[in-house]
C-alpha positions as a LaTeX table, in Angstrom:
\begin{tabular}{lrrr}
\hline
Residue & $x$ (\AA) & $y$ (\AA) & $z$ (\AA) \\
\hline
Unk1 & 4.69 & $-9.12$ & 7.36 \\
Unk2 & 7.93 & $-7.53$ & 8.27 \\
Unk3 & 8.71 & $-4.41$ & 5.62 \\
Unk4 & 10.63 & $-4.87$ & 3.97 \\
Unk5 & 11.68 & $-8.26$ & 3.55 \\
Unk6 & 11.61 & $-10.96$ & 1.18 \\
Unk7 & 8.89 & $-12.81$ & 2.47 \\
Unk8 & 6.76 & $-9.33$ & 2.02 \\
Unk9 & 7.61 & $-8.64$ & $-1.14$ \\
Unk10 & 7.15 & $-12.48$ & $-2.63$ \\
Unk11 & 3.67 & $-12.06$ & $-0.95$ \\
Unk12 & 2.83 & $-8.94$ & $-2.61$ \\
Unk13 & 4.44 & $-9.92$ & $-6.07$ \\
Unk14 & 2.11 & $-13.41$ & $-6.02$ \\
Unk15 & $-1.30$ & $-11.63$ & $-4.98$ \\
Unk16 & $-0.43$ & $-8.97$ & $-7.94$ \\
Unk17 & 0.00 & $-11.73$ & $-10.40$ \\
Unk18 & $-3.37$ & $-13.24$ & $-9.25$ \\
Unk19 & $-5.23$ & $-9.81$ & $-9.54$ \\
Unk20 & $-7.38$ & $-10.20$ & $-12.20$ \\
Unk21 & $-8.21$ & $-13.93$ & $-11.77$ \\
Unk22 & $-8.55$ & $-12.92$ & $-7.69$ \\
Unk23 & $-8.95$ & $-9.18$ & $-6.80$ \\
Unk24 & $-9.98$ & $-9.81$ & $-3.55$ \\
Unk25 & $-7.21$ & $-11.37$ & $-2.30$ \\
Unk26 & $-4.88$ & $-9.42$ & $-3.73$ \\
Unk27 & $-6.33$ & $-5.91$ & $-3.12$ \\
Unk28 & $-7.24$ & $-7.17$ & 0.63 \\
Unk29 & $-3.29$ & $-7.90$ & 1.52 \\
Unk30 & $-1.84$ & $-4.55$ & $-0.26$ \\
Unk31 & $-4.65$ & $-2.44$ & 1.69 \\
Unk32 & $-3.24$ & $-4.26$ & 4.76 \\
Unk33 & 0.32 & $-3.54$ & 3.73 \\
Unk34 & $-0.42$ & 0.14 & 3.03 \\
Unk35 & $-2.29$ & 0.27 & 6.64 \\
Unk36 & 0.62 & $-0.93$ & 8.13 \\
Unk37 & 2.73 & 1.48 & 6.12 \\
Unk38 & 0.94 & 4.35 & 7.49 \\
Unk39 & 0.41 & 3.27 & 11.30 \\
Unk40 & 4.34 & 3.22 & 11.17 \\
Unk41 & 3.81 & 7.18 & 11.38 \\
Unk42 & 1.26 & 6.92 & 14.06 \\
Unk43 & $-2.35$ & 4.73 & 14.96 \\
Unk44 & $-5.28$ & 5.61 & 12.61 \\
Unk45 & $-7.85$ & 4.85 & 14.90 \\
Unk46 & $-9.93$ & 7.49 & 15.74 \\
Unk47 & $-8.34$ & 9.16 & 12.70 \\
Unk48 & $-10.15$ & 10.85 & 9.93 \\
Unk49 & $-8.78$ & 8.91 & 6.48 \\
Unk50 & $-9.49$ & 10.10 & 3.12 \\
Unk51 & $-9.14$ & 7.31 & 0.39 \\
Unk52 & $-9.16$ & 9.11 & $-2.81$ \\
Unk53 & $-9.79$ & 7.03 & $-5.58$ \\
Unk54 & $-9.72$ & 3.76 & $-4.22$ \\
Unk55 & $-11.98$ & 2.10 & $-6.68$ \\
Unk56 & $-14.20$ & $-0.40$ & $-4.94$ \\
Unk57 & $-12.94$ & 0.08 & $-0.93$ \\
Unk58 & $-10.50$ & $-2.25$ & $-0.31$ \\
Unk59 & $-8.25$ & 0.70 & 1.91 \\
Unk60 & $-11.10$ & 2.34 & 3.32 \\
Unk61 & $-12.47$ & $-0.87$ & 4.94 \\
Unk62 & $-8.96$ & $-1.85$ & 6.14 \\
Unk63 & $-8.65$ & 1.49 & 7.83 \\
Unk64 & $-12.45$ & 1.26 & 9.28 \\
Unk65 & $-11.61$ & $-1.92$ & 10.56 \\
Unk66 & $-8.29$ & $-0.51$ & 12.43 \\
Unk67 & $-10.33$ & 2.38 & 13.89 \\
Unk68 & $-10.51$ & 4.95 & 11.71 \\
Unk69 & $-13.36$ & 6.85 & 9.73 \\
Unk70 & $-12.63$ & 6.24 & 6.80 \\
Unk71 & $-14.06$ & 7.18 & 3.64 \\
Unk72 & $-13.93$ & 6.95 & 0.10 \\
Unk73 & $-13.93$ & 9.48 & $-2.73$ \\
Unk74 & $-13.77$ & 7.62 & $-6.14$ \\
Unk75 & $-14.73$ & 9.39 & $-9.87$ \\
Unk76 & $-16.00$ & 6.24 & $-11.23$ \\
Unk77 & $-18.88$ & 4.61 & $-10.26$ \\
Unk78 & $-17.89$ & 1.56 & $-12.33$ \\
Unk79 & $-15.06$ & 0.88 & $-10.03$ \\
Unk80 & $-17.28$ & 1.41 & $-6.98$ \\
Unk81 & $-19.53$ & $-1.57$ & $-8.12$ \\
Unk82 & $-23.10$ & $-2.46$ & $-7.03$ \\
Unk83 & $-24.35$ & $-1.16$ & $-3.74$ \\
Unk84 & $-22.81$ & 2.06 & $-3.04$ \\
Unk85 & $-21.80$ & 2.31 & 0.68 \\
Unk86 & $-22.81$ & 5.40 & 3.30 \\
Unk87 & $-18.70$ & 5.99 & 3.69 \\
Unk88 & $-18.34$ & 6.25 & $-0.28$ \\
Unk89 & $-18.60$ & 9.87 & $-2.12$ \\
Unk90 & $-18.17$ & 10.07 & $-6.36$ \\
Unk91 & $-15.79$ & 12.87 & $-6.54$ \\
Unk92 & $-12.98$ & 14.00 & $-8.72$ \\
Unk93 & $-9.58$ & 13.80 & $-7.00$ \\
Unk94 & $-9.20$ & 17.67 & $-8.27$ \\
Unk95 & $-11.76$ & 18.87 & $-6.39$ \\
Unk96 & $-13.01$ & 16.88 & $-3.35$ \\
Unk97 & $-15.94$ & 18.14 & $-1.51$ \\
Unk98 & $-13.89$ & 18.60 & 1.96 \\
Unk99 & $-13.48$ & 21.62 & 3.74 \\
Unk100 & $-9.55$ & 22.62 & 4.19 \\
Unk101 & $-7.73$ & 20.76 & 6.93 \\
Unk102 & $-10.42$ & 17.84 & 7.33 \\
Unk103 & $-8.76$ & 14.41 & 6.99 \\
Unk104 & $-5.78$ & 13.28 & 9.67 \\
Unk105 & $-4.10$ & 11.40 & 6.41 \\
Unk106 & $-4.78$ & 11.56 & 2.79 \\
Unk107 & $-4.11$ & 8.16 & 0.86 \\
Unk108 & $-3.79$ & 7.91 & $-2.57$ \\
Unk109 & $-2.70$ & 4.05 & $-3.74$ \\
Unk110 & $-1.88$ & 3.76 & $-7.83$ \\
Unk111 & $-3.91$ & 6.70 & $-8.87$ \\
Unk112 & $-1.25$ & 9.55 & $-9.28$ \\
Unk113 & $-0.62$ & 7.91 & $-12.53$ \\
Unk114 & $-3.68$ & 7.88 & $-13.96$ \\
Unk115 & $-4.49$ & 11.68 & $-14.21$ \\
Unk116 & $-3.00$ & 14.04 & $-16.00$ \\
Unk117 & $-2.44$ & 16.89 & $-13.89$ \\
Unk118 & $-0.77$ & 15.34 & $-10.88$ \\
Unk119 & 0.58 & 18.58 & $-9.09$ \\
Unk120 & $-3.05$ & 19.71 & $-8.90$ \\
Unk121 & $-4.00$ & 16.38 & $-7.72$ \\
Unk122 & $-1.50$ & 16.82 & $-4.99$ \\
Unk123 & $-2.46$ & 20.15 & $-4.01$ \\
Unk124 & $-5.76$ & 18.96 & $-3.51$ \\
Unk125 & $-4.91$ & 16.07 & $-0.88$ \\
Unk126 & $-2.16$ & 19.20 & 0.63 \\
Unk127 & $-5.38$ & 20.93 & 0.90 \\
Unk128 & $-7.74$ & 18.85 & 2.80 \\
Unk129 & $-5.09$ & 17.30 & 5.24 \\
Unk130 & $-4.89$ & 19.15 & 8.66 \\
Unk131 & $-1.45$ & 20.85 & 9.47 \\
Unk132 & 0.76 & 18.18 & 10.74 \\
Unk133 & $-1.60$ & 15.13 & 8.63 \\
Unk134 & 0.15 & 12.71 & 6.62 \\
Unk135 & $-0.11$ & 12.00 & 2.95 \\
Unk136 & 0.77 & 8.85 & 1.61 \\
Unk137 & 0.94 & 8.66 & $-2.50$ \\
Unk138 & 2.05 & 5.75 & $-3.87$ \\
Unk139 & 2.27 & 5.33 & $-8.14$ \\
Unk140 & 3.58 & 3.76 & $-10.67$ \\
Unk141 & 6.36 & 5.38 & $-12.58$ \\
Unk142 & 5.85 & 4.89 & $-16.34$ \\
Unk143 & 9.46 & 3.70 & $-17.00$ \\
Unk144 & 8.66 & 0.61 & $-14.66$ \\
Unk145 & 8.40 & $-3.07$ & $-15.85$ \\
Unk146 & 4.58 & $-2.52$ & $-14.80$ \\
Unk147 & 4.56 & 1.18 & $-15.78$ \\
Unk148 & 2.40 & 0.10 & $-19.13$ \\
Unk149 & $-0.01$ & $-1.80$ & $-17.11$ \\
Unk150 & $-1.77$ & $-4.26$ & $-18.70$ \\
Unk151 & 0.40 & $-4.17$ & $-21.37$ \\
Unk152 & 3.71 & $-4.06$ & $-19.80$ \\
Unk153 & 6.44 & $-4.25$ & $-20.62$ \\
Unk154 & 5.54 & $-4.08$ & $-24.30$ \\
Unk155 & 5.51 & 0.03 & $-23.42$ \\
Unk156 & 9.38 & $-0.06$ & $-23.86$ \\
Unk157 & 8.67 & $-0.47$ & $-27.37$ \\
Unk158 & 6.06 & 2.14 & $-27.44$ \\
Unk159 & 2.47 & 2.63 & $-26.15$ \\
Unk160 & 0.31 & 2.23 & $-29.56$ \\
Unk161 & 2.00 & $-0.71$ & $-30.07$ \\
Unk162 & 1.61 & $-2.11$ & $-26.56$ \\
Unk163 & $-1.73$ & $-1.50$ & $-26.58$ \\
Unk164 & $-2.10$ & $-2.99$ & $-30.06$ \\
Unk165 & $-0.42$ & $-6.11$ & $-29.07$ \\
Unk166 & $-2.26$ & $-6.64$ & $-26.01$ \\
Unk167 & $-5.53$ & $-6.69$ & $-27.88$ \\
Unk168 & $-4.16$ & $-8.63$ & $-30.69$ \\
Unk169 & $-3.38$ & $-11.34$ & $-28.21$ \\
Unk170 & $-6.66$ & $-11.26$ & $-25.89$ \\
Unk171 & $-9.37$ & $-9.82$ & $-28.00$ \\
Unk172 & $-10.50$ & $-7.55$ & $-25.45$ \\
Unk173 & $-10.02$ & $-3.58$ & $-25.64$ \\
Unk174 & $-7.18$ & $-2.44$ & $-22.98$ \\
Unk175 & $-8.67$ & $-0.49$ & $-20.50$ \\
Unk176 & $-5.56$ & 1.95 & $-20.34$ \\
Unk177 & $-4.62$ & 4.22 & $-23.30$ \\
Unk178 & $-1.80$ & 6.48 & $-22.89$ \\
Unk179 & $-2.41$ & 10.67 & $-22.63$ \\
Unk180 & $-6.32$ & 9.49 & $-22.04$ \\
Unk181 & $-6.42$ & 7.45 & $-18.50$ \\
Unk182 & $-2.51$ & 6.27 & $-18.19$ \\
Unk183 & 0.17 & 9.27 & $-18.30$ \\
Unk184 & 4.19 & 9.23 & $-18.45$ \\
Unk185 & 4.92 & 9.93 & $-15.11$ \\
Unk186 & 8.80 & 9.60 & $-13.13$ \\
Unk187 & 10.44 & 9.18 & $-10.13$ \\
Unk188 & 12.94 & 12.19 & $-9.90$ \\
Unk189 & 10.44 & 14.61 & $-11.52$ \\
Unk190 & 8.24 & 13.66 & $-8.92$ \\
Unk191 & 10.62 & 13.56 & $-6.15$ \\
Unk192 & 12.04 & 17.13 & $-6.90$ \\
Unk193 & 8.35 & 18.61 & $-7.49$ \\
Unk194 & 7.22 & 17.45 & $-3.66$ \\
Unk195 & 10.50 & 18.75 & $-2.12$ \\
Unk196 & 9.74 & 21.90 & $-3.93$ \\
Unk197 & 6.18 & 22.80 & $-2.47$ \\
Unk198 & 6.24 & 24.97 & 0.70 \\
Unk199 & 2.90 & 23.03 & 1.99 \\
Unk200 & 4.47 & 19.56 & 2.65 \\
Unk201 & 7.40 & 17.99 & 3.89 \\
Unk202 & 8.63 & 14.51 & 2.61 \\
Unk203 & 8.72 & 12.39 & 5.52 \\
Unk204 & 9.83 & 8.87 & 3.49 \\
Unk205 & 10.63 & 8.88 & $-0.26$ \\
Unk206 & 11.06 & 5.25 & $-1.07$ \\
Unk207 & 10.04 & 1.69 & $-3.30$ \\
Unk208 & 6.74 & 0.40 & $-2.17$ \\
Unk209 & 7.59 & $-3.00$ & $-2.52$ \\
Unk210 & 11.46 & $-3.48$ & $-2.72$ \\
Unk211 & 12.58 & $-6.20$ & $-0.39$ \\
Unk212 & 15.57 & $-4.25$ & 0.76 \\
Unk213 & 16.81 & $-0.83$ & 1.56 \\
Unk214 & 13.43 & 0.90 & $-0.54$ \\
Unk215 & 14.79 & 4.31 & 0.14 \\
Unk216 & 17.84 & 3.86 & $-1.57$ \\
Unk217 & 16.76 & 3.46 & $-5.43$ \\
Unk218 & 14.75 & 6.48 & $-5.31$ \\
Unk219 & 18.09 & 8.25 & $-4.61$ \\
Unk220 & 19.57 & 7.14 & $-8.06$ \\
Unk221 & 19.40 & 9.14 & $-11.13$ \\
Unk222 & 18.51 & 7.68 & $-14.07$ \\
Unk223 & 18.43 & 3.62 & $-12.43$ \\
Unk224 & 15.50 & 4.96 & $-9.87$ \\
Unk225 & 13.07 & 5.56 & $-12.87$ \\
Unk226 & 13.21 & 1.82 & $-13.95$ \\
Unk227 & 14.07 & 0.08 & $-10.77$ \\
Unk228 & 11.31 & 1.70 & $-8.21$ \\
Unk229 & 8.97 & $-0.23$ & $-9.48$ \\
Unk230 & 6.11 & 1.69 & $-7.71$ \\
Unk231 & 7.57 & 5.09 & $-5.91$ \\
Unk232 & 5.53 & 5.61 & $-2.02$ \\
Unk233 & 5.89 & 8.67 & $-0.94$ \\
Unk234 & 4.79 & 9.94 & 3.02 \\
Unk235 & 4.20 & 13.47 & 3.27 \\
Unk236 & 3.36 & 15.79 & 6.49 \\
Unk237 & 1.15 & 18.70 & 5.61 \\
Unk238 & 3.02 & 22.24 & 6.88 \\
Unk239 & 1.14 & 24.94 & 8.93 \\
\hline
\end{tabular}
């Protein structure tokens, strides 16, 4: 699909609203998406990929299946789900077991939200890319219409009584609670933190999934951090 574009971002916004009735197909076309995103910087095959966090593979089999050794490093072996594959490690995002300089690209999809120290987190990937590697981080931003999750966008009205509401209304526990696995995290804090660091460049700064010109909300104060939707960032690791 042709990025960005209507047609791409309809696509995306459908699977998303199948997720939990289809995860499949909905995880299988963003990991091709994000593929694509990346082999706009240059081919993965051959490449050394680093999926950190990717729950149950999705990316990491999209990038084998382009060429590339990929492999996974996910914390939580209930997101890795039976039969634990050869290319999967369970490994904190803080401190993968990589020496420095090992992976071609570093991918991170929707996890930077979900920890709470995310300039460690982002050392870490700095860490284990090779000078010149790519980094692509994609999350998203807490002031989005999703940033609540599965209680968006009840989180406008404040996270205890998101949450409440949402298990009022299904009778299930939420899996996110706010400060615990879900943190407040924003566009321009994030934006000025990576342009700060002396160990990456930003190489794109835009919306994942906004139909048209992506990199320009990002550059808006105040509008970017509820109109991003879901911020993607490419980086290229510095000698």
């Amino acid at each position: 699909m042709k990025d960005p574009s209507f047609r791409r971002s309809a696509a995306l916004f459908r699977a998303f609203m199948r997720e939990q009735g289809d995860p499949a197909t909905a995880y299988t076309l963003l990991a091709r998406d994000a593929a694509d995103q990346v082999e706009r910087h240059g081919p993965v095959r051959g490449k050394v990929v680093v999926d950190i966090g990717g729950g149950d593979g999705y990316f990491t089999r999209e990038f084998r299946r382009r060429g590339a050794h990929g492999y996974l490093f996910e914390p939580d072996t209930a997101e890795i789900g039976p039969g634990k594959r050869a290319d999967t490690v369970v490994a904190d995002g803080y401190l993968l077991p990589l020496a420095d300089g090992a992976a071609d690209v570093c991918f991170s999809s929707n996890v930077l939200e979900h920890v709470a120290d995310p300039h460690t987190f982002l050392s870490e990937m700095a860490r284990v890319t090779r000078p010149g590697g790519l980094i692509y981080v994609s999350f998203t931003n807490w002031y989005s219409p999703w940033g609540g999750h599965e209680w968006a966008p009840w989180h406008y009205l404040g996270a205890e009584r998101a949450r409440s509401r949402y298990e009022r209304r299904t009778g299930r526990p939420a899996k996110h609670r706010l400060g615990d696995n879900l943190f407040r995290i924003g566009v321009g804090e994030t934006l000025r933190h990576v342009r700060s660091r002396s160990d990456v460049t930003v190489v794109s700064a835009r919306s994942r999934y906004w139909p048209v010109l992506p990199q320009l909300v990002p550059r808006i104060p105040v509008l970017r951090e509820f109109a991003t939707w879901n911020l993607l960032l490419i980086l290229r690791r510095c000698s």
